[in-house]
PDB file of C-alpha atoms in Angstrom:
ATOM      1  CA  MET X  24      89.050 107.117  47.208  1.00 63.00           C
ATOM      2  CA  ALA X  25      92.030 109.277  46.331  1.00 68.00           C
ATOM      3  CA  PHE X  26      92.262 110.426  49.959  1.00 68.00           C
ATOM      4  CA  LEU X  27      92.341 106.816  51.163  1.00 63.00           C
ATOM      5  CA  MET X  28      95.115 105.881  48.722  1.00 65.00           C
ATOM      6  CA  LYS X  29      97.136 108.966  49.599  1.00 69.00           C
ATOM      7  CA  SER X  30      96.896 108.328  53.375  1.00 70.00           C
ATOM      8  CA  MET X  31      97.839 104.642  52.957  1.00 67.00           C
ATOM      9  CA  LEU X  32     100.829 105.437  50.749  1.00 66.00           C
ATOM     10  CA  SER X  33     102.052 108.246  52.990  1.00 71.00           C
ATOM     11  CA  ASN X  34     101.879 105.956  56.031  1.00 68.00           C
ATOM     12  CA  GLN X  35     103.877 103.284  54.201  1.00 68.00           C
ATOM     13  CA  VAL X  36     106.510 105.820  53.126  1.00 64.00           C
ATOM     14  CA  LYS X  37     106.835 107.134  56.695  1.00 67.00           C
ATOM     15  CA  ASN X  38     107.264 103.595  57.995  1.00 67.00           C
ATOM     16  CA  LEU X  39     110.116 103.034  55.548  1.00 68.00           C
ATOM     17  CA  GLY X  40     111.847 106.101  56.878  1.00 60.00           C
ATOM     18  CA  LEU X  41     112.084 107.787  53.517  1.00 52.00           C
ATOM     19  CA  GLY X  42     109.814 110.685  54.215  1.00 49.00           C
ATOM     20  CA  GLY X  43     109.019 112.999  57.090  1.00 50.00           C
ATOM     21  CA  GLY X  44     112.273 113.837  58.795  1.00 49.00           C
ATOM     22  CA  GLY X  45     110.276 115.482  61.599  1.00 49.00           C
ATOM     23  CA  GLU X  46     110.838 112.583  63.991  1.00 49.00           C
ATOM     24  CA  GLU X  47     114.594 112.827  63.670  1.00 48.00           C
ATOM     25  CA  SER X  48     114.583 116.534  64.470  1.00 47.00           C
ATOM     26  CA  LYS X  49     112.616 115.843  67.668  1.00 48.00           C
ATOM     27  CA  GLU X  50     115.215 113.364  68.868  1.00 49.00           C
ATOM     28  CA  GLU X  51     118.055 115.763  68.160  1.00 49.00           C
ATOM     29  CA  SER X  52     116.407 118.598  70.087  1.00 53.00           C
ATOM     30  CA  THR X  53     116.278 116.650  73.396  1.00 55.00           C
ATOM     31  CA  PRO X  54     119.666 116.251  75.093  1.00 60.00           C
ATOM     32  CA  SER X  55     120.844 112.687  75.617  1.00 71.00           C
ATOM     33  CA  ASP X  56     122.545 113.489  78.935  1.00 75.00           C
ATOM     34  CA  PRO X  57     120.100 113.490  81.899  1.00 74.00           C
ATOM     35  CA  ALA X  58     122.296 115.964  83.766  1.00 71.00           C
ATOM     36  CA  ALA X  59     121.959 118.475  80.963  1.00 74.00           C
ATOM     37  CA  ALA X  60     118.218 117.865  80.855  1.00 75.00           C
ATOM     38  CA  ALA X  61     117.998 118.706  84.562  1.00 74.00           C
ATOM     39  CA  GLY X  62     120.120 121.821  84.105  1.00 80.00           C
ATOM     40  CA  MET X  63     123.019 120.562  86.265  1.00 81.00           C
ATOM     41  CA  THR X  64     126.623 119.643  85.747  1.00 86.00           C
ATOM     42  CA  ARG X  65     127.532 115.972  85.670  1.00 86.00           C
ATOM     43  CA  GLU X  66     128.982 116.067  89.217  1.00 89.00           C
ATOM     44  CA  GLU X  67     125.936 117.849  90.627  1.00 88.00           C
ATOM     45  CA  TYR X  68     123.665 115.317  88.964  1.00 88.00           C
ATOM     46  CA  GLU X  69     125.635 112.368  90.407  1.00 90.00           C
ATOM     47  CA  GLU X  70     125.546 113.930  93.893  1.00 92.00           C
ATOM     48  CA  TYR X  71     121.813 114.481  93.514  1.00 91.00           C
ATOM     49  CA  GLN X  72     121.332 110.835  92.504  1.00 92.00           C
ATOM     50  CA  LYS X  73     123.334 109.676  95.553  1.00 95.00           C
ATOM     51  CA  GLN X  74     121.187 111.825  97.846  1.00 95.00           C
ATOM     52  CA  MET X  75     118.028 110.423  96.299  1.00 95.00           C
ATOM     53  CA  VAL X  76     119.232 106.845  96.796  1.00 97.00           C
ATOM     54  CA  GLU X  77     120.218 107.552 100.431  1.00 97.00           C
ATOM     55  CA  GLU X  78     116.865 109.181 101.185  1.00 97.00           C
ATOM     56  CA  LYS X  79     115.021 106.243  99.628  1.00 97.00           C
ATOM     57  CA  MET X  80     117.031 103.803 101.735  1.00 96.00           C
ATOM     58  CA  GLU X  81     116.227 105.797 104.895  1.00 95.00           C
ATOM     59  CA  ARG X  82     112.531 105.864 104.039  1.00 96.00           C
ATOM     60  CA  ASP X  83     112.538 102.130 103.318  1.00 93.00           C
ATOM     61  CA  ALA X  84     114.290 101.411 106.621  1.00 89.00           C
ATOM     62  CA  ALA X  85     111.811 103.557 108.559  1.00 89.00           C
ATOM     63  CA  PHE X  86     108.918 101.874 106.774  1.00 90.00           C
ATOM     64  CA  ALA X  87     110.302  98.410 107.574  1.00 88.00           C
ATOM     65  CA  GLN X  88     110.710  99.450 111.222  1.00 86.00           C
ATOM     66  CA  LYS X  89     107.084 100.648 111.396  1.00 87.00           C
ATOM     67  CA  LYS X  90     105.881  97.429 109.786  1.00 88.00           C
ATOM     68  CA  ALA X  91     107.860  95.414 112.310  1.00 87.00           C
ATOM     69  CA  GLU X  92     106.416  97.441 115.209  1.00 85.00           C
ATOM     70  CA  ARG X  93     102.902  96.781 113.921  1.00 87.00           C
ATOM     71  CA  ALA X  94     103.715  93.091 113.549  1.00 87.00           C
ATOM     72  CA  CYS X  95     105.042  93.072 117.119  1.00 85.00           C
ATOM     73  CA  LEU X  96     101.787  94.599 118.322  1.00 84.00           C
ATOM     74  CA  ARG X  97      99.770  91.965 116.446  1.00 88.00           C
ATOM     75  CA  VAL X  98     101.924  89.192 117.956  1.00 87.00           C
ATOM     76  CA  HIS X  99     101.375  90.671 121.410  1.00 82.00           C
ATOM     77  CA  LEU X 100      97.615  90.814 120.911  1.00 84.00           C
ATOM     78  CA  ARG X 101      97.559  87.257 119.566  1.00 88.00           C
ATOM     79  CA  GLU X 102      99.405  86.069 122.670  1.00 85.00           C
ATOM     80  CA  LYS X 103      97.121  88.043 124.957  1.00 80.00           C
ATOM     81  CA  TYR X 104      93.920  86.683 123.445  1.00 84.00           C
ATOM     82  CA  ARG X 105      95.381  83.246 122.681  1.00 86.00           C
ATOM     83  CA  LEU X 106      94.877  83.500 118.925  1.00 89.00           C
ATOM     84  CA  PRO X 107      96.881  81.472 116.383  1.00 90.00           C
ATOM     85  CA  LYS X 108     100.286  82.846 115.458  1.00 89.00           C
ATOM     86  CA  SER X 109     101.069  84.358 112.069  1.00 87.00           C
ATOM     87  CA  GLU X 110     104.324  83.512 110.317  1.00 90.00           C
ATOM     88  CA  LEU X 111     104.086  86.701 108.267  1.00 89.00           C
ATOM     89  CA  ASP X 112     104.328  88.827 111.418  1.00 86.00           C
ATOM     90  CA  GLU X 113     107.229  86.783 112.748  1.00 85.00           C
ATOM     91  CA  ASN X 114     109.055  87.138 109.422  1.00 87.00           C
ATOM     92  CA  GLN X 115     108.590  90.912 109.451  1.00 84.00           C
ATOM     93  CA  ILE X 116     110.016  91.106 112.962  1.00 82.00           C
ATOM     94  CA  GLN X 117     113.015  88.975 111.966  1.00 84.00           C
ATOM     95  CA  MET X 118     113.644  91.093 108.857  1.00 83.00           C
ATOM     96  CA  ALA X 119     113.776  94.186 111.061  1.00 79.00           C
ATOM     97  CA  GLY X 120     116.510  92.641 113.157  1.00 76.00           C
ATOM     98  CA  ASP X 121     114.651  91.265 116.197  1.00 60.00           C
ATOM     99  CA  ASP X 122     115.307  94.517 118.089  1.00 72.00           C
ATOM    100  CA  VAL X 123     111.754  95.667 117.578  1.00 76.00           C
ATOM    101  CA  GLY X 124     109.543  96.419 120.509  1.00 74.00           C
ATOM    102  CA  LEU X 125     106.229  98.042 121.057  1.00 74.00           C
ATOM    103  CA  PRO X 126     106.219 101.825 120.665  1.00 72.00           C
ATOM    104  CA  GLU X 127     106.289 103.740 123.963  1.00 79.00           C
ATOM    105  CA  ASP X 128     102.648 104.820 123.749  1.00 79.00           C
ATOM    106  CA  LEU X 129     101.522 101.249 123.226  1.00 77.00           C
ATOM    107  CA  GLN X 130     103.763  99.995 126.025  1.00 78.00           C
ATOM    108  CA  LYS X 131     102.047 102.420 128.398  1.00 83.00           C
ATOM    109  CA  MET X 132      98.636 101.247 127.236  1.00 81.00           C
ATOM    110  CA  VAL X 133      99.609  97.583 127.654  1.00 77.00           C
ATOM    111  CA  ALA X 134     100.986  98.262 131.137  1.00 81.00           C
ATOM    112  CA  GLU X 135      97.741  99.990 132.132  1.00 84.00           C
ATOM    113  CA  ASP X 136      95.692  97.063 130.788  1.00 80.00           C
ATOM    114  CA  GLN X 137      97.813  94.576 132.707  1.00 79.00           C
ATOM    115  CA  ILE X 138      97.390  96.548 135.937  1.00 81.00           C
ATOM    116  CA  GLU X 139      93.619  96.668 135.430  1.00 78.00           C
ATOM    117  CA  GLU X 140      93.471  92.918 134.745  1.00 77.00           C
ATOM    118  CA  GLU X 141      95.569  92.163 137.829  1.00 74.00           C
ATOM    119  CA  ASP X 142      93.253  94.321 139.928  1.00 71.00           C
ATOM    120  CA  LYS X 143      90.198  92.511 138.611  1.00 70.00           C
ATOM    121  CA  ASP X 144      91.760  89.111 139.293  1.00 69.00           C
ATOM    122  CA  SER X 145      92.740  89.946 142.886  1.00 69.00           C
ATOM    123  CA  ILE X 146      90.507  89.490 145.932  1.00 68.00           C
ATOM    124  CA  LEU X 147      90.225  93.243 146.385  1.00 64.00           C
ATOM    125  CA  GLY X 148      89.021  93.546 142.801  1.00 63.00           C
ATOM    126  CA  GLN X 149      86.350  90.940 143.436  1.00 66.00           C
ATOM    127  CA  LEU X 150      85.247  92.772 146.599  1.00 65.00           C
ATOM    128  CA  GLN X 151      84.913  95.985 144.615  1.00 66.00           C
ATOM    129  CA  ASN X 152      82.770  94.160 142.085  1.00 65.00           C
ATOM    130  CA  ILE X 153      80.510  92.994 144.899  1.00 67.00           C
ATOM    131  CA  GLN X 154      80.085  96.609 146.013  1.00 65.00           C
ATOM    132  CA  ASN X 155      79.089  97.576 142.485  1.00 66.00           C
ATOM    133  CA  MET X 156      76.372  94.914 142.313  1.00 69.00           C
ATOM    134  CA  ASP X 157      72.726  95.778 142.662  1.00 71.00           C
ATOM    135  CA  VAL X 158      71.803  94.074 145.945  1.00 71.00           C
ATOM    136  CA  ASP X 159      68.075  94.686 145.533  1.00 77.00           C
ATOM    137  CA  ALA X 160      68.019  92.963 142.150  1.00 78.00           C
ATOM    138  CA  ILE X 161      69.894  89.972 143.569  1.00 80.00           C
ATOM    139  CA  LYS X 162      67.509  89.814 146.522  1.00 82.00           C
ATOM    140  CA  GLU X 163      64.463  89.886 144.252  1.00 86.00           C
ATOM    141  CA  LYS X 164      65.911  87.177 142.030  1.00 86.00           C
ATOM    142  CA  ALA X 165      66.681  84.983 145.048  1.00 87.00           C
ATOM    143  CA  GLN X 166      63.153  85.415 146.416  1.00 90.00           C
ATOM    144  CA  ALA X 167      61.629  84.570 143.024  1.00 91.00           C
ATOM    145  CA  THR X 168      63.760  81.440 142.777  1.00 91.00           C
ATOM    146  CA  PHE X 169      62.861  80.432 146.342  1.00 88.00           C
ATOM    147  CA  THR X 170      59.157  80.920 145.606  1.00 91.00           C
ATOM    148  CA  GLU X 171      59.402  78.753 142.464  1.00 89.00           C
ATOM    149  CA  ILE X 172      61.158  75.981 144.372  1.00 89.00           C
ATOM    150  CA  LYS X 173      58.588  76.148 147.168  1.00 86.00           C
ATOM    151  CA  GLN X 174      55.683  75.875 144.720  1.00 86.00           C
ATOM    152  CA  ALA X 175      57.297  72.945 142.922  1.00 85.00           C
ATOM    153  CA  ALA X 176      57.846  71.175 146.251  1.00 83.00           C
ATOM    154  CA  GLU X 177      54.231  71.750 147.358  1.00 83.00           C
ATOM    155  CA  GLN X 178      52.948  70.192 144.174  1.00 82.00           C
ATOM    156  CA  LYS X 179      55.102  67.099 144.600  1.00 80.00           C
ATOM    157  CA  CYS X 180      54.726  66.634 148.364  1.00 76.00           C
ATOM    158  CA  SER X 181      51.345  66.436 150.071  1.00 69.00           C
ATOM    159  CA  VAL X 182      52.790  67.004 153.589  1.00 67.00           C
ATOM    160  CA  MET X 183      53.928  70.552 152.839  1.00 52.00           C
TER     161      MET X 183
END
């Protein structure tokens, strides 16, 4: 019981600020100037802060550019596959300054895809697809269909 009373009273006295000057000595030991805490002069510390701010701005600009490039890619894919547009992507592109395009690697890939699609849509592309078809399988399917039609006709018509 005495321990409980002593701990309660000592806590109350510390809260009043009358006892335990240990907290004040801790505050005095740490320097109030951040430049001194970093071990630099005031001018060096200010120059360091400016460099940090400039680097952060450069990183933020590069990040915004990358986000806009990704948004541009998503817009391109949505147009290609006729999907609904996203205002978020359009806003990101506008925030980047509307001078955003697809990265060079992606432009090459898109160009290759467009060439392949044009080849498939052309007459020559269709002729190549015919060459790739399995003629025997088509012939067998046609004969099976012809046989089914012939049997159905024989059942319906007594002359055949």
